mmCIF file of C-alpha atoms in Angstrom:
data_model
loop_
_atom_site.group_PDB
_atom_site.id
_atom_site.type_symbol
_atom_site.label_atom_id
_atom_site.label_comp_id
_atom_site.label_asym_id
_atom_site.label_seq_id
_atom_site.Cartn_x
_atom_site.Cartn_y
_atom_site.Cartn_z
ATOM 1 C CA MET Y 1 -7.548 22.460 -13.125
ATOM 2 C CA GLU Y 2 -4.809 19.990 -12.810
ATOM 3 C CA ARG Y 3 -5.428 16.896 -10.829
ATOM 4 C CA VAL Y 4 -3.652 16.590 -7.428
ATOM 5 C CA VAL Y 5 -2.080 13.251 -6.580
ATOM 6 C CA LEU Y 6 -0.557 12.379 -3.218
ATOM 7 C CA VAL Y 7 1.826 9.331 -3.001
ATOM 8 C CA THR Y 8 3.090 8.016 0.267
ATOM 9 C CA GLY Y 9 6.318 5.950 0.397
ATOM 10 C CA ALA Y 10 7.491 7.798 -2.701
ATOM 11 C CA SER Y 11 11.278 7.719 -2.036
ATOM 12 C CA GLY Y 12 11.979 4.420 -3.701
ATOM 13 C CA GLY Y 13 10.634 1.050 -5.043
ATOM 14 C CA VAL Y 14 7.148 0.995 -6.380
ATOM 15 C CA GLY Y 15 6.349 4.479 -5.022
ATOM 16 C CA LEU Y 16 9.155 6.244 -7.053
ATOM 17 C CA ALA Y 17 8.345 4.228 -10.184
ATOM 18 C CA LEU Y 18 4.699 5.083 -9.705
ATOM 19 C CA CYS Y 19 5.515 8.891 -9.552
ATOM 20 C CA ARG Y 20 7.590 8.657 -12.733
ATOM 21 C CA ARG Y 21 4.903 6.681 -14.531
ATOM 22 C CA LEU Y 22 2.062 8.920 -13.468
ATOM 23 C CA LEU Y 23 3.869 11.982 -14.900
ATOM 24 C CA GLU Y 24 4.363 9.939 -18.166
ATOM 25 C CA GLU Y 25 0.641 9.468 -18.237
ATOM 26 C CA ASP Y 26 -0.268 13.059 -17.462
ATOM 27 C CA GLY Y 27 2.453 15.739 -17.143
ATOM 28 C CA ARG Y 28 -0.121 18.247 -15.915
ATOM 29 C CA ILE Y 29 -0.821 16.696 -12.533
ATOM 30 C CA HIS Y 30 0.381 18.254 -9.303
ATOM 31 C CA LEU Y 31 2.332 15.505 -7.678
ATOM 32 C CA CYS Y 32 2.814 15.607 -3.970
ATOM 33 C CA ILE Y 33 5.283 13.122 -2.551
ATOM 34 C CA ALA Y 34 5.252 12.100 1.004
ATOM 35 C CA CYS Y 35 8.467 10.763 2.523
ATOM 36 C CA ARG Y 36 9.820 10.083 6.001
ATOM 37 C CA ASN Y 37 12.077 13.139 6.193
ATOM 38 C CA VAL Y 38 13.224 16.242 4.383
ATOM 39 C CA GLN Y 39 16.333 14.664 2.930
ATOM 40 C CA LYS Y 40 14.536 11.912 1.283
ATOM 41 C CA SER Y 41 11.680 14.261 0.129
ATOM 42 C CA GLU Y 42 14.121 16.624 -1.582
ATOM 43 C CA ALA Y 43 16.266 13.786 -3.041
ATOM 44 C CA THR Y 44 13.133 12.201 -4.509
ATOM 45 C CA ARG Y 45 11.866 15.384 -5.933
ATOM 46 C CA ASP Y 46 15.205 16.025 -7.666
ATOM 47 C CA LEU Y 47 15.144 12.536 -9.155
ATOM 48 C CA ILE Y 48 11.689 13.072 -10.512
ATOM 49 C CA LEU Y 49 12.393 16.557 -11.828
ATOM 50 C CA ALA Y 50 15.537 15.214 -13.607
ATOM 51 C CA ALA Y 51 13.304 13.136 -15.740
ATOM 52 C CA HIS Y 52 10.334 15.555 -15.898
ATOM 53 C CA PRO Y 53 11.760 19.113 -15.517
ATOM 54 C CA ALA Y 54 8.310 20.870 -16.203
ATOM 55 C CA ALA Y 55 6.483 18.782 -13.741
ATOM 56 C CA GLN Y 56 4.725 20.297 -10.610
ATOM 57 C CA VAL Y 57 6.125 18.326 -7.726
ATOM 58 C CA SER Y 58 5.807 19.337 -4.043
ATOM 59 C CA THR Y 59 6.854 17.468 -0.845
ATOM 60 C CA VAL Y 60 5.565 16.691 2.623
ATOM 61 C CA GLU Y 61 7.298 14.806 5.286
ATOM 62 C CA VAL Y 62 5.556 12.112 7.370
ATOM 63 C CA ASP Y 63 6.339 8.976 9.230
ATOM 64 C CA LEU Y 64 3.120 6.974 8.917
ATOM 65 C CA GLY Y 65 4.116 5.096 12.135
ATOM 66 C CA ASN Y 66 3.962 8.318 14.120
ATOM 67 C CA LEU Y 67 0.419 9.468 14.730
ATOM 68 C CA ALA Y 68 1.376 12.989 15.705
ATOM 69 C CA ALA Y 69 3.244 13.354 12.443
ATOM 70 C CA VAL Y 70 0.241 12.023 10.520
ATOM 71 C CA LEU Y 71 -2.060 14.628 12.138
ATOM 72 C CA ARG Y 72 0.467 17.339 11.366
ATOM 73 C CA VAL Y 73 0.881 16.475 7.782
ATOM 74 C CA ALA Y 74 -2.933 16.194 7.261
ATOM 75 C CA ARG Y 75 -3.367 19.765 8.689
ATOM 76 C CA GLU Y 76 -0.524 20.979 6.316
ATOM 77 C CA LEU Y 77 -2.177 19.259 3.298
ATOM 78 C CA ARG Y 78 -5.658 20.865 4.213
ATOM 79 C CA CYS Y 79 -4.013 24.204 4.226
ATOM 80 C CA ARG Y 80 -2.187 23.615 0.986
ATOM 81 C CA PHE Y 81 -4.860 22.000 -1.249
ATOM 82 C CA GLN Y 82 -8.502 22.583 -1.864
ATOM 83 C CA ARG Y 83 -9.039 18.996 -2.945
ATOM 84 C CA LEU Y 84 -7.161 15.716 -3.584
ATOM 85 C CA ASP Y 85 -7.990 13.649 -6.606
ATOM 86 C CA PHE Y 86 -5.814 10.597 -5.872
ATOM 87 C CA VAL Y 87 -4.102 9.345 -2.753
ATOM 88 C CA TYR Y 88 -1.820 6.398 -3.278
ATOM 89 C CA LEU Y 89 -1.447 4.729 0.184
ATOM 90 C CA ASN Y 90 1.793 3.045 -0.649
ATOM 91 C CA ALA Y 91 4.127 3.384 2.365
ATOM 92 C CA GLY Y 92 4.919 0.239 4.188
ATOM 93 C CA ILE Y 93 7.475 -1.745 6.243
ATOM 94 C CA MET Y 94 8.432 -5.349 6.798
ATOM 95 C CA PRO Y 95 10.830 -5.344 9.820
ATOM 96 C CA ASN Y 96 13.142 -8.186 10.693
ATOM 97 C CA PRO Y 97 11.904 -10.665 8.152
ATOM 98 C CA HIS Y 98 12.824 -14.373 8.464
ATOM 99 C CA VAL Y 99 12.585 -17.052 5.790
ATOM 100 C CA ASN Y 100 11.518 -20.541 6.837
ATOM 101 C CA PHE Y 101 13.745 -22.756 4.634
ATOM 102 C CA LYS Y 102 12.369 -25.886 6.175
ATOM 103 C CA ALA Y 103 8.874 -24.938 5.064
ATOM 104 C CA LEU Y 104 10.345 -24.215 1.569
ATOM 105 C CA TRP Y 105 11.788 -27.698 1.415
ATOM 106 C CA HIS Y 106 8.487 -29.164 2.579
ATOM 107 C CA GLY Y 107 6.767 -27.181 -0.191
ATOM 108 C CA LEU Y 108 9.098 -28.644 -2.688
ATOM 109 C CA LEU Y 109 8.399 -32.243 -1.622
ATOM 110 C CA THR Y 110 4.627 -31.708 -1.480
ATOM 111 C CA GLY Y 111 4.232 -29.788 -4.791
ATOM 112 C CA LYS Y 112 3.209 -26.483 -3.141
ATOM 113 C CA LEU Y 113 6.493 -24.685 -3.731
ATOM 114 C CA LEU Y 114 5.229 -22.355 -6.499
ATOM 115 C CA HIS Y 115 2.199 -21.317 -4.486
ATOM 116 C CA MET Y 116 4.479 -20.554 -1.465
ATOM 117 C CA LEU Y 117 6.905 -18.605 -3.692
ATOM 118 C CA THR Y 118 4.142 -16.430 -5.100
ATOM 119 C CA THR Y 119 2.260 -15.744 -1.804
ATOM 120 C CA ALA Y 120 4.988 -16.248 0.788
ATOM 121 C CA GLU Y 121 2.482 -18.433 2.772
ATOM 122 C CA GLY Y 122 4.188 -20.297 5.566
ATOM 123 C CA VAL Y 123 7.498 -19.002 4.302
ATOM 124 C CA MET Y 124 8.047 -15.631 5.913
ATOM 125 C CA THR Y 125 7.780 -14.297 9.435
ATOM 126 C CA GLN Y 126 8.589 -10.944 10.993
ATOM 127 C CA THR Y 127 9.475 -9.783 14.478
ATOM 128 C CA ASP Y 128 7.254 -6.736 15.263
ATOM 129 C CA ARG Y 129 7.559 -4.299 18.063
ATOM 130 C CA LEU Y 130 5.661 -1.420 19.736
ATOM 131 C CA ASN Y 131 6.103 2.057 18.362
ATOM 132 C CA GLY Y 132 6.151 5.389 20.329
ATOM 133 C CA ASP Y 133 2.310 5.508 20.328
ATOM 134 C CA GLY Y 134 2.074 2.007 21.970
ATOM 135 C CA LEU Y 135 0.814 0.411 18.802
ATOM 136 C CA GLN Y 136 2.296 -2.524 16.898
ATOM 137 C CA GLU Y 137 4.714 -0.833 14.429
ATOM 138 C CA VAL Y 138 3.700 -2.790 11.279
ATOM 139 C CA PHE Y 139 -0.053 -2.227 11.814
ATOM 140 C CA ALA Y 140 0.553 1.505 12.623
ATOM 141 C CA THR Y 141 2.707 2.162 9.574
ATOM 142 C CA ASN Y 142 1.064 -0.053 6.956
ATOM 143 C CA LEU Y 143 -2.604 0.580 7.845
ATOM 144 C CA PHE Y 144 -3.586 2.739 10.767
ATOM 145 C CA GLY Y 145 -1.418 5.804 10.018
ATOM 146 C CA HIS Y 146 -2.903 5.770 6.438
ATOM 147 C CA PHE Y 147 -6.404 5.345 7.883
ATOM 148 C CA ILE Y 148 -5.934 8.308 10.091
ATOM 149 C CA LEU Y 149 -4.579 10.266 7.243
ATOM 150 C CA VAL Y 150 -7.639 9.484 5.070
ATOM 151 C CA ARG Y 151 -10.034 10.356 7.821
ATOM 152 C CA GLN Y 152 -8.289 13.711 8.397
ATOM 153 C CA LEU Y 153 -8.389 14.478 4.667
ATOM 154 C CA GLU Y 154 -12.035 13.782 4.079
ATOM 155 C CA SER Y 155 -12.764 17.472 3.422
ATOM 156 C CA LEU Y 156 -10.393 17.288 0.473
ATOM 157 C CA LEU Y 157 -11.628 13.876 -0.758
ATOM 158 C CA CYS Y 158 -15.374 14.022 -0.546
ATOM 159 C CA GLY Y 159 -17.896 16.121 -2.330
ATOM 160 C CA ASN Y 160 -15.771 17.194 -5.241
ATOM 161 C CA GLU Y 161 -16.993 17.825 -8.751
ATOM 162 C CA LYS Y 162 -15.274 14.522 -9.844
ATOM 163 C CA PRO Y 163 -14.648 11.378 -7.772
ATOM 164 C CA SER Y 164 -11.574 11.133 -5.625
ATOM 165 C CA ARG Y 165 -9.597 7.890 -5.256
ATOM 166 C CA LEU Y 166 -7.816 5.912 -2.638
ATOM 167 C CA ILE Y 167 -5.450 3.314 -3.989
ATOM 168 C CA TRP Y 168 -3.842 1.060 -1.373
ATOM 169 C CA THR Y 169 -0.837 -1.032 -2.005
ATOM 170 C CA SER Y 170 -1.756 -4.448 -0.672
ATOM 171 C CA SER Y 171 -0.097 -7.854 -1.276
ATOM 172 C CA SER Y 172 -0.788 -11.336 -2.409
ATOM 173 C CA ASN Y 173 0.629 -12.219 1.072
ATOM 174 C CA ALA Y 174 -2.688 -10.710 2.537
ATOM 175 C CA ARG Y 175 -4.246 -13.755 4.143
ATOM 176 C CA GLU Y 176 -7.293 -14.169 6.316
ATOM 177 C CA SER Y 177 -5.354 -16.948 8.319
ATOM 178 C CA ALA Y 178 -2.878 -14.275 9.490
ATOM 179 C CA PHE Y 179 -5.578 -11.893 10.711
ATOM 180 C CA SER Y 180 -7.695 -11.979 13.902
ATOM 181 C CA LEU Y 181 -10.281 -9.461 15.052
ATOM 182 C CA SER Y 182 -9.240 -10.186 18.669
ATOM 183 C CA ASP Y 183 -5.594 -9.382 17.825
ATOM 184 C CA TYR Y 184 -5.909 -7.042 14.811
ATOM 185 C CA GLN Y 185 -2.621 -5.454 15.496
ATOM 186 C CA HIS Y 186 -1.032 -8.844 15.505
ATOM 187 C CA ALA Y 187 0.759 -8.545 18.684
ATOM 188 C CA LYS Y 188 0.745 -12.285 19.321
ATOM 189 C CA GLY Y 189 1.606 -13.539 15.922
ATOM 190 C CA GLN Y 190 4.717 -13.640 13.571
ATOM 191 C CA GLU Y 191 3.034 -12.609 10.370
ATOM 192 C CA SER Y 192 2.388 -8.954 11.041
ATOM 193 C CA TYR Y 193 3.083 -7.931 7.431
ATOM 194 C CA SER Y 194 0.387 -10.364 6.085
ATOM 195 C CA SER Y 195 -2.013 -9.334 8.791
ATOM 196 C CA SER Y 196 -1.628 -5.692 8.037
ATOM 197 C CA LYS Y 197 -2.234 -6.264 4.283
ATOM 198 C CA TYR Y 198 -5.388 -8.305 4.922
ATOM 199 C CA ALA Y 199 -6.572 -5.487 7.304
ATOM 200 C CA THR Y 200 -5.936 -3.131 4.415
ATOM 201 C CA ASP Y 201 -8.146 -5.120 2.124
ATOM 202 C CA LEU Y 202 -10.963 -5.179 4.831
ATOM 203 C CA THR Y 203 -10.674 -1.422 5.255
ATOM 204 C CA SER Y 204 -10.941 -0.601 1.573
ATOM 205 C CA VAL Y 205 -14.126 -2.699 1.245
ATOM 206 C CA VAL Y 206 -15.834 -0.700 4.123
ATOM 207 C CA LEU Y 207 -14.614 2.667 2.916
ATOM 208 C CA ASN Y 208 -16.458 2.146 -0.372
ATOM 209 C CA ARG Y 209 -19.592 1.328 1.435
ATOM 210 C CA LYS Y 210 -19.397 4.378 3.688
ATOM 211 C CA PHE Y 211 -18.085 6.969 1.086
ATOM 212 C CA ASN Y 212 -19.041 6.054 -2.432
ATOM 213 C CA GLU Y 213 -22.107 8.323 -2.256
ATOM 214 C CA GLN Y 214 -19.840 11.196 -1.292
ATOM 215 C CA GLY Y 215 -17.641 10.660 -4.428
ATOM 216 C CA LEU Y 216 -14.800 8.776 -2.715
ATOM 217 C CA TYR Y 217 -13.731 5.333 -4.069
ATOM 218 C CA SER Y 218 -11.233 2.962 -2.735
ATOM 219 C CA SER Y 219 -9.184 0.212 -4.481
ATOM 220 C CA VAL Y 220 -6.503 -2.178 -3.542
ATOM 221 C CA VAL Y 221 -3.596 -3.409 -5.771
ATOM 222 C CA CYS Y 222 -0.782 -5.966 -5.464
ATOM 223 C CA PRO Y 223 2.532 -4.998 -7.103
ATOM 224 C CA GLY Y 224 3.673 -8.527 -7.219
ATOM 225 C CA LEU Y 225 7.171 -9.657 -6.137
ATOM 226 C CA VAL Y 226 9.310 -6.535 -6.654
ATOM 227 C CA MET Y 227 13.080 -6.235 -5.972
ATOM 228 C CA SER Y 228 13.195 -3.220 -3.639
ATOM 229 C CA ASN Y 229 14.860 -2.229 -0.388
ATOM 230 C CA MET Y 230 12.012 -4.141 1.460
ATOM 231 C CA THR Y 231 12.730 -7.280 -0.535
ATOM 232 C CA TYR Y 232 16.534 -7.041 -0.191
ATOM 233 C CA GLY Y 233 15.906 -7.006 3.542
ATOM 234 C CA ILE Y 234 14.641 -10.677 3.477
ATOM 235 C CA LEU Y 235 17.950 -12.244 2.252
ATOM 236 C CA PRO Y 236 21.505 -11.063 1.866
ATOM 237 C CA VAL Y 237 22.089 -9.138 -1.367
ATOM 238 C CA PHE Y 238 24.595 -11.631 -2.703
ATOM 239 C CA LEU Y 239 22.077 -14.370 -2.386
ATOM 240 C CA TRP Y 240 19.466 -12.436 -4.327
ATOM 241 C CA LYS Y 241 22.026 -11.916 -7.093
ATOM 242 C CA LEU Y 242 22.524 -15.679 -7.169
ATOM 243 C CA LEU Y 243 18.823 -16.374 -7.283
ATOM 244 C CA MET Y 244 17.937 -13.671 -9.911
ATOM 245 C CA PRO Y 245 18.426 -15.880 -13.022
ATOM 246 C CA ILE Y 246 16.168 -18.510 -11.310
ATOM 247 C CA MET Y 247 13.453 -15.770 -10.570
ATOM 248 C CA TRP Y 248 13.512 -14.736 -14.225
ATOM 249 C CA LEU Y 249 12.686 -18.259 -15.128
ATOM 250 C CA ILE Y 250 10.049 -18.719 -12.489
ATOM 251 C CA ARG Y 251 8.271 -15.594 -14.127
ATOM 252 C CA PHE Y 252 7.226 -17.956 -16.975
ATOM 253 C CA PHE Y 253 5.114 -19.821 -14.380
ATOM 254 C CA ALA Y 254 4.384 -17.104 -11.808
ATOM 255 C CA LYS Y 255 3.077 -13.974 -13.484
ATOM 256 C CA THR Y 256 3.200 -11.965 -10.269
ATOM 257 C CA TYR Y 257 7.051 -12.027 -10.358
ATOM 258 C CA THR Y 258 7.057 -8.443 -11.666
ATOM 259 C CA LEU Y 259 10.578 -8.026 -10.321
ATOM 260 C CA THR Y 260 11.159 -4.382 -11.198
ATOM 261 C CA PRO Y 261 9.422 -1.384 -9.520
ATOM 262 C CA TYR Y 262 8.373 -0.169 -12.941
ATOM 263 C CA ASN Y 263 6.440 -3.339 -13.619
ATOM 264 C CA GLY Y 264 5.110 -3.450 -10.050
ATOM 265 C CA ALA Y 265 3.377 -0.074 -10.514
ATOM 266 C CA GLU Y 266 1.380 -1.435 -13.392
ATOM 267 C CA ALA Y 267 -1.916 -1.866 -11.592
ATOM 268 C CA HIS Y 268 -1.536 1.528 -9.832
ATOM 269 C CA VAL Y 269 -1.201 3.271 -13.048
ATOM 270 C CA TRP Y 270 -3.957 1.335 -14.705
ATOM 271 C CA LEU Y 271 -6.407 2.429 -11.976
ATOM 272 C CA PHE Y 272 -5.360 5.994 -12.605
ATOM 273 C CA LYS Y 273 -6.960 5.639 -15.967
ATOM 274 C CA GLN Y 274 -10.203 3.905 -14.875
ATOM 275 C CA LYS Y 275 -13.631 5.297 -14.013
ATOM 276 C CA PRO Y 276 -14.129 4.215 -10.337
ATOM 277 C CA GLU Y 277 -17.838 3.749 -10.722
ATOM 278 C CA TYR Y 278 -17.261 0.694 -12.838
ATOM 279 C CA LEU Y 279 -14.735 -0.958 -10.593
ATOM 280 C CA ASP Y 280 -15.588 -3.874 -8.273
ATOM 281 C CA ALA Y 281 -14.955 -2.941 -4.605
ATOM 282 C CA LEU Y 282 -14.334 -6.658 -3.834
ATOM 283 C CA VAL Y 283 -11.545 -7.096 -6.293
ATOM 284 C CA LYS Y 284 -7.813 -6.679 -5.848
ATOM 285 C CA TYR Y 285 -5.932 -5.514 -8.959
ATOM 286 C CA HIS Y 286 -2.697 -7.369 -9.451
ATOM 287 C CA SER Y 287 0.398 -6.181 -11.511
ATOM 288 C CA CYS Y 288 1.474 -9.035 -13.671
ATOM 289 C CA THR Y 289 4.339 -9.598 -16.083
ATOM 290 C CA SER Y 290 4.531 -12.425 -18.647
ATOM 291 C CA GLY Y 291 7.580 -14.546 -19.141
ATOM 292 C CA LEU Y 292 8.524 -12.404 -22.115
ATOM 293 C CA GLY Y 293 8.174 -9.203 -20.113
ATOM 294 C CA LYS Y 294 4.758 -7.886 -21.092
ATOM 295 C CA ASN Y 295 2.883 -6.011 -18.344
ATOM 296 C CA TYR Y 296 -0.747 -6.329 -17.690
ATOM 297 C CA VAL Y 297 -3.330 -6.116 -14.828
ATOM 298 C CA GLU Y 298 -5.353 -9.177 -13.519
ATOM 299 C CA PRO Y 299 -8.330 -8.516 -11.287
ATOM 300 C CA ARG Y 300 -8.909 -11.191 -8.586
ATOM 301 C CA LYS Y 301 -11.786 -11.478 -6.129
ATOM 302 C CA MET Y 302 -10.607 -10.860 -2.587
ATOM 303 C CA ASP Y 303 -11.123 -13.436 0.165
ATOM 304 C CA VAL Y 304 -12.842 -11.029 2.548
ATOM 305 C CA ASP Y 305 -15.952 -11.336 4.660
ATOM 306 C CA GLU Y 306 -17.905 -8.193 4.678
ATOM 307 C CA GLU Y 307 -19.250 -8.600 8.264
ATOM 308 C CA THR Y 308 -15.673 -8.972 9.506
ATOM 309 C CA ALA Y 309 -14.712 -5.916 7.517
ATOM 310 C CA GLU Y 310 -17.417 -3.886 9.145
ATOM 311 C CA GLU Y 311 -16.495 -5.131 12.686
ATOM 312 C CA PHE Y 312 -12.843 -4.318 12.047
ATOM 313 C CA TYR Y 313 -13.842 -0.869 10.769
ATOM 314 C CA GLN Y 314 -15.638 -0.236 14.035
ATOM 315 C CA LYS Y 315 -12.461 -1.134 15.947
ATOM 316 C CA LEU Y 316 -10.506 1.290 13.837
ATOM 317 C CA LEU Y 317 -12.980 4.033 14.748
ATOM 318 C CA GLU Y 318 -12.601 3.244 18.406
ATOM 319 C CA LEU Y 319 -8.812 3.422 18.117
ATOM 320 C CA GLU Y 320 -9.132 6.663 16.098
ATOM 321 C CA LYS Y 321 -11.253 8.168 18.964
ATOM 322 C CA GLN Y 322 -8.502 7.416 21.425
ATOM 323 C CA THR Y 323 -5.859 8.836 19.157
ATOM 324 C CA LEU Y 324 -7.774 12.109 18.651
ATOM 325 C CA GLU Y 325 -8.311 12.496 22.348
ATOM 326 C CA ARG Y 326 -4.674 11.962 22.956
ATOM 327 C CA TYR Y 327 -3.445 14.473 20.373
ATOM 328 C CA SER Y 328 -6.387 16.948 20.529
ATOM 329 C CA ASP Y 329 -3.864 19.869 20.433
ATOM 330 C CA LEU Y 330 -3.021 18.928 16.836
ATOM 331 C CA LEU Y 331 -6.618 19.226 15.594
ATOM 332 C CA ASP Y 332 -8.129 22.341 14.084
#
């Protein structure tokens, strides 16, 4: 039987490049793409089929920041498929980003500029807001919506003949300093994106502990700095065009400047070909590109505390309980 692969955030950037690359690796997979609305889903499907006309590509619509929509799409997927082999949890947002140019200048003077350019530490802030469910929008979209989706799809992911895989798109911007258990939705801070990605790393660690024995394995990847709609939202497009020659030069010193979505999907595709039993649950797999344009994957140990991860997971379960009580009419 063909493997079934679900990709969220598939309409552009790394998600779209990933879909194309997966079909290049194995044209027999059934690819299910999840986008925010019907128009994006159909347009993305047409783009993929133009390059792979014989591919099996289906669509679902879901806004990961809308819990009712997540529960509805999970029910639809349970009706449509008997199992899921891979779920790429790739959808994400970075609303209202701001660049701290004063911090960049200070980094130049103190010799920390390259580190700041590769991790965005101290450089980038976001203005978050509450969504319709009363949750912080970045937390809900980047992490919690995906968490609820995974929990609702356990019957398709666990107990299969072969292991199933969760592959989360994290970031080198995932930093412990931006995350707090007492404010895990990051309502009081200005680094909601970094917090949500660190929370992603914590969640993946615990999911492995809870579900490996049931045949479900979780990994996290970093696509590096990719020029996508999200990135273009940080600075005006004309400024990016002026900076691009410099960024290509920086890649000789910063291997995580993958720059193109195709390069950014390297770690995602590499994991598609690995046996999960031999992977380290405490490692993040980074897409890298050499100065001469060669793609490769670099595993790096994550800076996560396993006790903190467990405490955070329990908080997610409490929030999940509240969610399911609120939307009980959408459950089977």
